[in-house]
Short mmCIF file of C-alpha atoms in Angstrom, two decimals:
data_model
loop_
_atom_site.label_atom_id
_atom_site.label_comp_id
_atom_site.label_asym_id
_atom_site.label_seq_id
_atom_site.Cartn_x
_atom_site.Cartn_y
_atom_site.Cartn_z
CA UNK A 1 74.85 79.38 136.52
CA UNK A 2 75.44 75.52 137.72
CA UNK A 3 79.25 75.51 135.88
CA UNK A 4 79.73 78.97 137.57
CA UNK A 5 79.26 77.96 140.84
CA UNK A 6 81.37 74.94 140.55
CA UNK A 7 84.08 76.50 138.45
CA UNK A 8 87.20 76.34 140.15
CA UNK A 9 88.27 80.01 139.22
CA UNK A 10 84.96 81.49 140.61
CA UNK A 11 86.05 80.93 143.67
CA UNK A 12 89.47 81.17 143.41
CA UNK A 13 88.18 85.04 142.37
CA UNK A 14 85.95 85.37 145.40
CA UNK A 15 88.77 84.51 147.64
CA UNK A 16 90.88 86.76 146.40
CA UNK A 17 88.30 89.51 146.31
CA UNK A 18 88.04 88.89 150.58
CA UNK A 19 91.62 89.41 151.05
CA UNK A 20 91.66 92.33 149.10
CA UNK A 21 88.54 93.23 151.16
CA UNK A 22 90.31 92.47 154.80
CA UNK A 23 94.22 91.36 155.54
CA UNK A 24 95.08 93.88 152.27
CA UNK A 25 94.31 96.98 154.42
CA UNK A 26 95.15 96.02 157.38
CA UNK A 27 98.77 95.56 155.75
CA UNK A 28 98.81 98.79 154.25
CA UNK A 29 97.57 100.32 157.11
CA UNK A 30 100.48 98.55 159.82
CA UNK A 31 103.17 99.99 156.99
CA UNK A 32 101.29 103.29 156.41
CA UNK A 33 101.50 103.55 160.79
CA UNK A 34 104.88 102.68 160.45
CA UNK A 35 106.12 105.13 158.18
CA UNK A 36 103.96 107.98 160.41
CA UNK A 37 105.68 106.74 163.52
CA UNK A 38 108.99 106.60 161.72
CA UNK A 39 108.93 110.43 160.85
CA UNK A 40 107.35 111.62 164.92
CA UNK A 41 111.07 109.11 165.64
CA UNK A 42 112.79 111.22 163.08
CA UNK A 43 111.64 114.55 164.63
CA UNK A 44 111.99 114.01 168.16
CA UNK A 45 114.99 116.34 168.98
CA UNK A 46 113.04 118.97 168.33
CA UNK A 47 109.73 118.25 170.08
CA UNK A 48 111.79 117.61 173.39
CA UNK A 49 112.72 120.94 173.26
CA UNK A 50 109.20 121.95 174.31
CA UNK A 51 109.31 119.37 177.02
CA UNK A 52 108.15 115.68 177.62
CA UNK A 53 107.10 114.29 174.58
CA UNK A 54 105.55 110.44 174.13
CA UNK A 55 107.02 108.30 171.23
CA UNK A 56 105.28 105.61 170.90
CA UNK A 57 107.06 103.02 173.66
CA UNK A 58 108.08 105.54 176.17
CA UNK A 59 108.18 109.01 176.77
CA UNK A 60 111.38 111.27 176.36
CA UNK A 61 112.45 114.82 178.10
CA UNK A 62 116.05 115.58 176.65
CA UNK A 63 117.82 115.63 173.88
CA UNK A 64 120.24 112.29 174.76
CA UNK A 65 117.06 110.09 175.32
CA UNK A 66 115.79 111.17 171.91
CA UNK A 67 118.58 110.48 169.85
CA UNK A 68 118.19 106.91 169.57
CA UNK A 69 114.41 107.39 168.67
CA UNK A 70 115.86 109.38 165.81
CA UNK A 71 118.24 107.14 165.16
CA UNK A 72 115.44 104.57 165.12
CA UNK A 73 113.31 106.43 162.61
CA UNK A 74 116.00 107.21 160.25
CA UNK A 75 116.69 103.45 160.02
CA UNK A 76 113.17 102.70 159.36
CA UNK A 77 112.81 105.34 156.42
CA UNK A 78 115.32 103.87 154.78
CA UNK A 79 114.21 100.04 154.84
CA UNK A 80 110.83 102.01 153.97
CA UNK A 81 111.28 101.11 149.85
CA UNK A 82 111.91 97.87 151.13
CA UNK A 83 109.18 97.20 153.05
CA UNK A 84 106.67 98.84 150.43
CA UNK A 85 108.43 96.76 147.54
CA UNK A 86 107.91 93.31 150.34
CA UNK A 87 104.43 94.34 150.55
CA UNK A 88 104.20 94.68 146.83
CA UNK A 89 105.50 91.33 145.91
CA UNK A 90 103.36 89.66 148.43
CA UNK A 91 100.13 91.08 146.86
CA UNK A 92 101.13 90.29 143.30
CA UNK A 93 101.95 86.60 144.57
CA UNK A 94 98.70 86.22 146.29
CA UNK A 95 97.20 87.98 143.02
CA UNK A 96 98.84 85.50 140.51
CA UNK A 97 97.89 82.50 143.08
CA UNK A 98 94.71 82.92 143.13
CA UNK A 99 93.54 84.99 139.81
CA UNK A 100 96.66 84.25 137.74
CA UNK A 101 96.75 80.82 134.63
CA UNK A 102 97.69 77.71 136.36
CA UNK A 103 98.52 74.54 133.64
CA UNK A 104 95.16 73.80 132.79
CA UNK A 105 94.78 77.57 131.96
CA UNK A 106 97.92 77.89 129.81
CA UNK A 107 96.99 74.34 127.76
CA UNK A 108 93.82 76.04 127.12
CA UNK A 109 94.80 78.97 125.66
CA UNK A 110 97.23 77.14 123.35
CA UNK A 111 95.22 74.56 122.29
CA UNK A 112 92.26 78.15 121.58
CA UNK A 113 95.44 79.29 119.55
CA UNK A 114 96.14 76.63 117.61
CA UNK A 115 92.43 76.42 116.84
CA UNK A 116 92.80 80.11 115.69
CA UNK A 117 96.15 79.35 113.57
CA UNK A 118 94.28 76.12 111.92
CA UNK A 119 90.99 78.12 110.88
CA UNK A 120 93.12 80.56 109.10
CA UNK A 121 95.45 77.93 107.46
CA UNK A 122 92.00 76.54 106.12
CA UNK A 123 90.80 79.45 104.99
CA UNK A 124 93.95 81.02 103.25
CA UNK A 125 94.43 77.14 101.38
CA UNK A 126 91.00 77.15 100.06
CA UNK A 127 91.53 81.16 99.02
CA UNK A 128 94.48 79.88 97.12
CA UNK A 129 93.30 77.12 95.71
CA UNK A 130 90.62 78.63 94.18
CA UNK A 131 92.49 81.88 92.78
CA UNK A 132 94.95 79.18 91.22
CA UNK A 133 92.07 77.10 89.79
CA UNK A 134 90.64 80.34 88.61
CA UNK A 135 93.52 81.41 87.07
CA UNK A 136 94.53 78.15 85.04
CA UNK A 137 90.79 77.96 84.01
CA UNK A 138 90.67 81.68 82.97
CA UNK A 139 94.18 82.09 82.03
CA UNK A 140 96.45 78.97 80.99
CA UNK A 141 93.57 77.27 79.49
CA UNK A 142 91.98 79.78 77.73
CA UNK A 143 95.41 80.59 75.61
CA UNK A 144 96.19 76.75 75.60
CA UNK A 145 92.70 76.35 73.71
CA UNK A 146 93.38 79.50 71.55
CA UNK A 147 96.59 78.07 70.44
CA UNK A 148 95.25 74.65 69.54
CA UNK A 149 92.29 76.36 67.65
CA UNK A 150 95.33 78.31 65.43
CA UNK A 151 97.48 75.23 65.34
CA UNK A 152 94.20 73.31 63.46
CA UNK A 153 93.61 76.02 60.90
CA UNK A 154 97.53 75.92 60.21
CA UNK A 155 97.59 72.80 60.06
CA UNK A 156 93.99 72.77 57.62
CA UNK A 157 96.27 75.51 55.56
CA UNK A 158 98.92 73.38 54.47
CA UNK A 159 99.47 70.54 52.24
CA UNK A 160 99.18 67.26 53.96
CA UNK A 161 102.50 65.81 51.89
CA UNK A 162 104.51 68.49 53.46
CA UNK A 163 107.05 68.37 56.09
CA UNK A 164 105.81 71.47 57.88
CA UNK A 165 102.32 70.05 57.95
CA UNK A 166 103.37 67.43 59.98
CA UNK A 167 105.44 68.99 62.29
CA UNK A 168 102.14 71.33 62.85
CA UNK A 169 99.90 68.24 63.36
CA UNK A 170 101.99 66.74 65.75
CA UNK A 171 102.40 70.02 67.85
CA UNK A 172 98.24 70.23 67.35
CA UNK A 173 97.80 66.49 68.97
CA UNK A 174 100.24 67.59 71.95
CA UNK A 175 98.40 71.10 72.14
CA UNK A 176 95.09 68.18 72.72
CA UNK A 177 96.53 65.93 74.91
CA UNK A 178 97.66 68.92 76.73
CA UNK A 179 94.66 70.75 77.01
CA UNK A 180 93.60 67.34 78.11
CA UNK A 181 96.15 66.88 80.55
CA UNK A 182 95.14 70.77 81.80
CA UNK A 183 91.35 69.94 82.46
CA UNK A 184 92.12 67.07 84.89
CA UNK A 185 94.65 68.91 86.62
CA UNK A 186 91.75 71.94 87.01
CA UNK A 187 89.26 68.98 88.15
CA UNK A 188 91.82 68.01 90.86
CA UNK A 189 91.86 70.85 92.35
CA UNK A 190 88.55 71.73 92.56
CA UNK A 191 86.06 70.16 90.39
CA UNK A 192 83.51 72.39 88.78
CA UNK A 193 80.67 70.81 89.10
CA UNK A 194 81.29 71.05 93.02
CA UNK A 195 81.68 74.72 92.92
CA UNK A 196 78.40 75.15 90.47
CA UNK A 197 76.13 72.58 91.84
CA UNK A 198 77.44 71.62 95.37
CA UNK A 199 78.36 68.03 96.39
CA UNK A 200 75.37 66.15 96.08
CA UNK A 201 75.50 66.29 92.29
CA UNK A 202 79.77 66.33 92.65
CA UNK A 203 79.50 62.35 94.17
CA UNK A 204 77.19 61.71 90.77
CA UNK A 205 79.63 62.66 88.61
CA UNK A 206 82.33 61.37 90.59
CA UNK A 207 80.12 57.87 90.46
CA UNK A 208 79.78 58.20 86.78
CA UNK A 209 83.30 58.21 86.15
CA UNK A 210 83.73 54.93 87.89
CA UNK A 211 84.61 51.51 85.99
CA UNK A 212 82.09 49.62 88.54
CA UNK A 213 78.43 50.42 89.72
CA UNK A 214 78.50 53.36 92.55
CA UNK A 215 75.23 54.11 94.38
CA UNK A 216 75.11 57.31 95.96
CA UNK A 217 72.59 58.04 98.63
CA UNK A 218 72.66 61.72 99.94
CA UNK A 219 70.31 63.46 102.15
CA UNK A 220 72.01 66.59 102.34
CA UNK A 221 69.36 69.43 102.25
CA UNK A 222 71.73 72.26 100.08
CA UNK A 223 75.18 73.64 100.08
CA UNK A 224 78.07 73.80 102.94
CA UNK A 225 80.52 75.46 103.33
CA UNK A 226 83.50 75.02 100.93
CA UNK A 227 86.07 74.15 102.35
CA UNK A 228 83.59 71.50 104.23
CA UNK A 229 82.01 69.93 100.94
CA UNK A 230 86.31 70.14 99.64
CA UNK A 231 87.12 67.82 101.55
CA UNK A 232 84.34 65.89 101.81
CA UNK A 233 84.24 65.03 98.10
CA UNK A 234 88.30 64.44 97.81
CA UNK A 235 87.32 61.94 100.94
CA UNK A 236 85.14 59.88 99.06
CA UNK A 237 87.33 60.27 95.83
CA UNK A 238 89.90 58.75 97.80
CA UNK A 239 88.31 55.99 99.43
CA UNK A 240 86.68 54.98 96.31
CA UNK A 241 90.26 54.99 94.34
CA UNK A 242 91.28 52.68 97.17
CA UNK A 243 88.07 50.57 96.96
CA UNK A 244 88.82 49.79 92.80
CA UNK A 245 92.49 49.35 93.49
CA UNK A 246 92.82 46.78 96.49
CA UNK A 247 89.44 45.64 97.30
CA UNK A 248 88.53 43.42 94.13
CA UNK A 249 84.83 44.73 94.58
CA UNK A 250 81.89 44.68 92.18
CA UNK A 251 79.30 47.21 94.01
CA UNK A 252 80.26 50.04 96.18
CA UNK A 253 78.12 52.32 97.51
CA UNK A 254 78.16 55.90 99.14
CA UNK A 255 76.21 57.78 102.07
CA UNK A 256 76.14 61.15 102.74
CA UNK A 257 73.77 62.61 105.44
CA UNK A 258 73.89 65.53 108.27
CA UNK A 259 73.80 63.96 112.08
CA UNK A 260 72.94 66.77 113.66
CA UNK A 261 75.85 69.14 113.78
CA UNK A 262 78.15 66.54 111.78
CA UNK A 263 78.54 65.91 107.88
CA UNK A 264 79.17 62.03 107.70
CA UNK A 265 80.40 60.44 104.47
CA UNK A 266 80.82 56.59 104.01
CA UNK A 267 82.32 54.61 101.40
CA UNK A 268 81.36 51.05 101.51
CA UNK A 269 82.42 47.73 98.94
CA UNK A 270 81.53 44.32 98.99
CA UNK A 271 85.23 43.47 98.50
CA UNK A 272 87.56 41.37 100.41
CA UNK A 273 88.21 43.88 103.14
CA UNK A 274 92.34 43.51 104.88
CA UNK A 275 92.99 46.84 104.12
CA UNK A 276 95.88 48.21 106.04
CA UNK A 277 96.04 52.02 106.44
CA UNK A 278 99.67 51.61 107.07
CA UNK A 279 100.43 49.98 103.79
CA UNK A 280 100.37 53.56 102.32
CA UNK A 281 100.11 56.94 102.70
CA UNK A 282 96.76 57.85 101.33
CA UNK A 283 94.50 56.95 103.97
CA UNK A 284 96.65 59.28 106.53
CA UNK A 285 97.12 61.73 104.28
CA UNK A 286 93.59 62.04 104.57
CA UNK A 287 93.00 61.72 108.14
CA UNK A 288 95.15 64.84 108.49
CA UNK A 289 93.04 67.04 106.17
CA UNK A 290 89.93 65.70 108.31
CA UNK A 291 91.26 66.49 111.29
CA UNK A 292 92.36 70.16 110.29
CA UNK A 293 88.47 70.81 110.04
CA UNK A 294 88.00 69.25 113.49
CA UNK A 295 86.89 66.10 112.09
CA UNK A 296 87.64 61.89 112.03
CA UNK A 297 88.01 59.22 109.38
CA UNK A 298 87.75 55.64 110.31
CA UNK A 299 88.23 52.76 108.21
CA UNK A 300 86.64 49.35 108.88
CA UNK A 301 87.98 46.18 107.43
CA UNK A 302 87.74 42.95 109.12
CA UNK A 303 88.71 39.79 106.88
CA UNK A 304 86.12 38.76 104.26
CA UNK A 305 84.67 42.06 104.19
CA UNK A 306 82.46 44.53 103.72
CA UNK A 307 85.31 47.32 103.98
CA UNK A 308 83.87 50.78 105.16
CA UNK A 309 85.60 54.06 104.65
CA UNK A 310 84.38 57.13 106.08
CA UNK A 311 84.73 60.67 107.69
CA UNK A 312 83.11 62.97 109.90
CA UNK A 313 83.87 67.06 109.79
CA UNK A 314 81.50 69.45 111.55
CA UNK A 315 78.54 70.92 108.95
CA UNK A 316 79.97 74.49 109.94
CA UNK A 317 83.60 75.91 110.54
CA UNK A 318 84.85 75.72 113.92
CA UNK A 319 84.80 79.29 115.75
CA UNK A 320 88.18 79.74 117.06
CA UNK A 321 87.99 80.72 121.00
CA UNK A 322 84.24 79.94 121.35
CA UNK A 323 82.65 77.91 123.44
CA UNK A 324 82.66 74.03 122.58
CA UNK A 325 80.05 72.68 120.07
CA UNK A 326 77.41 70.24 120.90
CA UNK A 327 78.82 67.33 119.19
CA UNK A 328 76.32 64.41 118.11
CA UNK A 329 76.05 61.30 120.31
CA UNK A 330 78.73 58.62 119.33
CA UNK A 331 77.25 55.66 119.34
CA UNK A 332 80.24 53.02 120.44
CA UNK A 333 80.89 49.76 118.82
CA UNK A 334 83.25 46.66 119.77
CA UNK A 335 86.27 46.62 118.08
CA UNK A 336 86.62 44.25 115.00
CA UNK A 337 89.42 43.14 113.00
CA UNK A 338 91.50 45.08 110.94
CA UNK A 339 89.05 47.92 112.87
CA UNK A 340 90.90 51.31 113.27
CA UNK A 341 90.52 54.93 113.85
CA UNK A 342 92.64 57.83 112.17
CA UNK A 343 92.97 60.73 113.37
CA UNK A 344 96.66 61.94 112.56
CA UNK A 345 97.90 59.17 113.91
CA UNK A 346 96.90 55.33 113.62
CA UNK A 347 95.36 54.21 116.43
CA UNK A 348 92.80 50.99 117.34
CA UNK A 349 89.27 51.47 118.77
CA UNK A 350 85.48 51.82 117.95
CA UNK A 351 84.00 54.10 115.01
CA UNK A 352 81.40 56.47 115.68
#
């Protein structure tokens, strides 16, 4: 009730409604008179004839003192449209003045657009990606492990002297390495164990696969959304492939945990920190997937190290033309060295 009241359109609604309530009649009413006076003008040469007649400013007996009364009221029916149309355009100014979208209300209704446009951009890229992970996984991989099954047996069927039995082998070791090649591609796009057994267990694996120790420490209670636990994984993938390229570090470790309506990931190394997020195009790469789901990465740096990486996205997807979300309370920092927020663009000032 509190924003109502002080809401600038409430009252711009309330004026409106006591015009419309008082000078709008009384408007209508002058023209409506006029119009009524206009036609008794029109018709005086033939009240006359019944004797004095009063027209409105004077009174007239004969027929020469009423012609200019009906000259009068012929003039005034024909500015009539006029008038009415005047009348019109006044109203619908006052209406659009006082109930119509000012700046603020057209920037609004954008920016609820392109909150609409992004939420199904999200959701028809994740539909995608999936039917084309399904399909190589079900289709292309499926015959490309058929084939190297019949390219062994061949292979098993003919002598190992012969030309044609090498020829076979070799196309059964690029049939492999192919199959090989096919699986990581698959993984890329959407690992498996993400989809089966959310991302909790997707970081483990993900840690597993590193060269140096990872330790993961995740409070998540179950699964989010997809396109939310996506992007949250292919965060930390990329933030640790940056950590065991540039940073020189022997430990990293990662956090995952809810802040209230926030999923928070962080990436941190005990490396020798400098990195620059404009020395490639990986870090704002991913910065603009983040901020598709409404969300930040920040990167922390400062000479010496430790170097943190991480993101925020909110735990649900955004509802396009709702009401704002209660955000968690961003707790603000001083700005360090090589300190530096991303969101789309690069850009200097505190994490959350």
């Amino acid at each position: 009730m509190r924003a109502r009241y002080t809401d600038a359109a409430t009252w711009r609604a309330l004026a409106y409604t006591i015009v419309l309530a008082t000078a709008v009649p009384v408007l209508y009413g002058c023209l409506a008179s006029l119009l009524l006076l206009a036609a008794a003008f029109l018709f005086s040469l033939s009240l006359v004839s019944g004797g004095t007649v009063a027209l409105g400013f004077g009174q007239v007996s004969t027929a020469e003192e009423a012609l200019p009364y009906t000259l009068a009221g012929l003039v005034i029916l024909l500015a009539a449209p006029y008038l009415l149309a005047l009348a019109a355009g006044g109203h619908a100014v006052m209406a659009a003045a006082l109930l119509g979208t000012g700046p603020a209300h057209q920037l609004q209704a954008r920016l609820v657009e392109v909150t609409r446009s992004r939420a199904r951009l999200v959701s028809a890229f994740e539909a995608e990606r999936r039917r084309i992970e399904g399909d190589l996984h079900d289709g292309a991989q499926q015959r490309l492990i058929s084939l190297t099954l019949q390219l062994g047996l061949a292979r098993h069927d003919l002598p190992s002297d012969s030309a044609s039995a090498r020829s076979v082998a070799d196309a059964h070791d690029q049939a492999k390495q192919l199959m090989a090649e096919l699986r990581e591609l698959i993984h890329g796009i959407r690992p498996q164990i993400l989809a089966d057994s959310g991302l909790t267990e997707a970081l483990r694996d993900l840690a597993d696969q590193s060269p140096i120790p990872v330790r993961i420490e995740s409070d998540l209670p179950g699964r989010l959304p997809d396109h939310i636990e996506s992007t949250a994984y292919f965060a930390v993938s990329e933030a640790l492939a940056n950590a065991l390229k540039h940073s020189d570090a022997s430990a990293i470790t990662v956090r995952a945990r809810l802040r209230q309506d926030l999923l928070v990931m962080e990436v941190s190394d005990d490396g020798h920190g400098r990195a620059d997020p404009r020395g490639g195009t990986g870090l704002t790469g991913l910065a603009d997937r983040v901020a598709v789901l409404d969300g930040k990465l920040w990167l922390s740096s400062p000479p010496g190290g430790p170097a943190r990486t991480g993101a925020s996205t909110p735990r649900w997807p955004a509802c396009a033309g709702c009401s704002p979300r209660a955000r968690a309370p961003w707790r603000r920092r001083e700005p360090v060295p090589g300190h530096c927020l991303l969101g789309g663009l690069l850009r200097g000032g505190a994490r959350p």
